[in-house]
XYZ file of C-alpha atoms in Angstrom:
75
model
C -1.850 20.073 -6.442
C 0.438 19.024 -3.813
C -1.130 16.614 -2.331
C -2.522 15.218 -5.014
C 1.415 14.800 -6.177
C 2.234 13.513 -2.708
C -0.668 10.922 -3.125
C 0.583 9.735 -5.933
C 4.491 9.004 -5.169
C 2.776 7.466 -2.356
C 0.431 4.834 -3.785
C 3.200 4.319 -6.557
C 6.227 3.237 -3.664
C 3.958 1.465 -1.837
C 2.868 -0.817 -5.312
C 6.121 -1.147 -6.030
C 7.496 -2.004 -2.545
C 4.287 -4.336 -2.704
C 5.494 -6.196 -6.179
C 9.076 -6.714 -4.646
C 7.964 -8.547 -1.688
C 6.031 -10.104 -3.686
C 8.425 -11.300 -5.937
C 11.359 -11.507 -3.454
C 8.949 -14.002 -0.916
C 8.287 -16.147 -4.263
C 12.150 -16.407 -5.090
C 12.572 -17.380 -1.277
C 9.587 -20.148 -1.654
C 10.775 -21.840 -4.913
C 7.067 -21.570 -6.042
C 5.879 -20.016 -9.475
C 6.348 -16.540 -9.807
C 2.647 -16.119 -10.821
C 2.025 -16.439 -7.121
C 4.137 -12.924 -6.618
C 0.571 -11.469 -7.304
C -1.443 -12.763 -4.643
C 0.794 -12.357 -2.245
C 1.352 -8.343 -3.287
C -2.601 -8.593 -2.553
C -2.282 -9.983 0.788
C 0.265 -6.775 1.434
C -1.863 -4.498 0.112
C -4.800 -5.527 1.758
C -2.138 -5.601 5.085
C -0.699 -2.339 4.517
C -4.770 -1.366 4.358
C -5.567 -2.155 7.403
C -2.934 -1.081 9.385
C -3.072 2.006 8.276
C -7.058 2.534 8.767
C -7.050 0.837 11.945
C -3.849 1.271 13.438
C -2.908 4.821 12.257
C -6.518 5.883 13.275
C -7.366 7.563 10.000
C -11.119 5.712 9.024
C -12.071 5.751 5.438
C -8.913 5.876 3.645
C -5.827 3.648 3.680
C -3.405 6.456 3.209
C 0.326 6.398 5.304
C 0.445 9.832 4.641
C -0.124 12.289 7.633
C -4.044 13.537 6.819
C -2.848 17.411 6.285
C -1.069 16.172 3.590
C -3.517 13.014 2.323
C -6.389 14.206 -0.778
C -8.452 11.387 0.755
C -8.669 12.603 4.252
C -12.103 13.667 4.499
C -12.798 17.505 5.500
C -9.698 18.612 4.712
């Protein structure tokens, strides 16, 4: 149960810290906020690879530590 609550205050700061950079690198364009959604995307989709590649964790896109991630597989 406690990952499963970890997971979730994890994918819910990153979607929020997504959304504010987002909206913040709109503001600092001067371009329509409707573009504040493709550019959360492009971090998501960032913030996905690094951490599959980069952390060295293959088949999920978790920042948690695996011990701790419900995604991890075989644990």
């Amino acid at each position: 149960m406690q990952k499963l609550l970890l997971d979730l205050a994890e994918r819910s700061a990153w979607t929020g810290a997504q959304a504010a950079l987002g909206l913040a690198a709109v503001e600092l364009a001067d371009i329509p906020v409707w573009w504040a959604a493709p550019v959360a995307l492009l971090a998501a989709s960032a913030k996905s690879w690094v951490a599959g590649r980069l952390i060295g964790r293959s088949g999920t896109a978790s920042t948690l530590p695996a011990a701790k991630d419900p995604a991890t597989p075989g644990i």
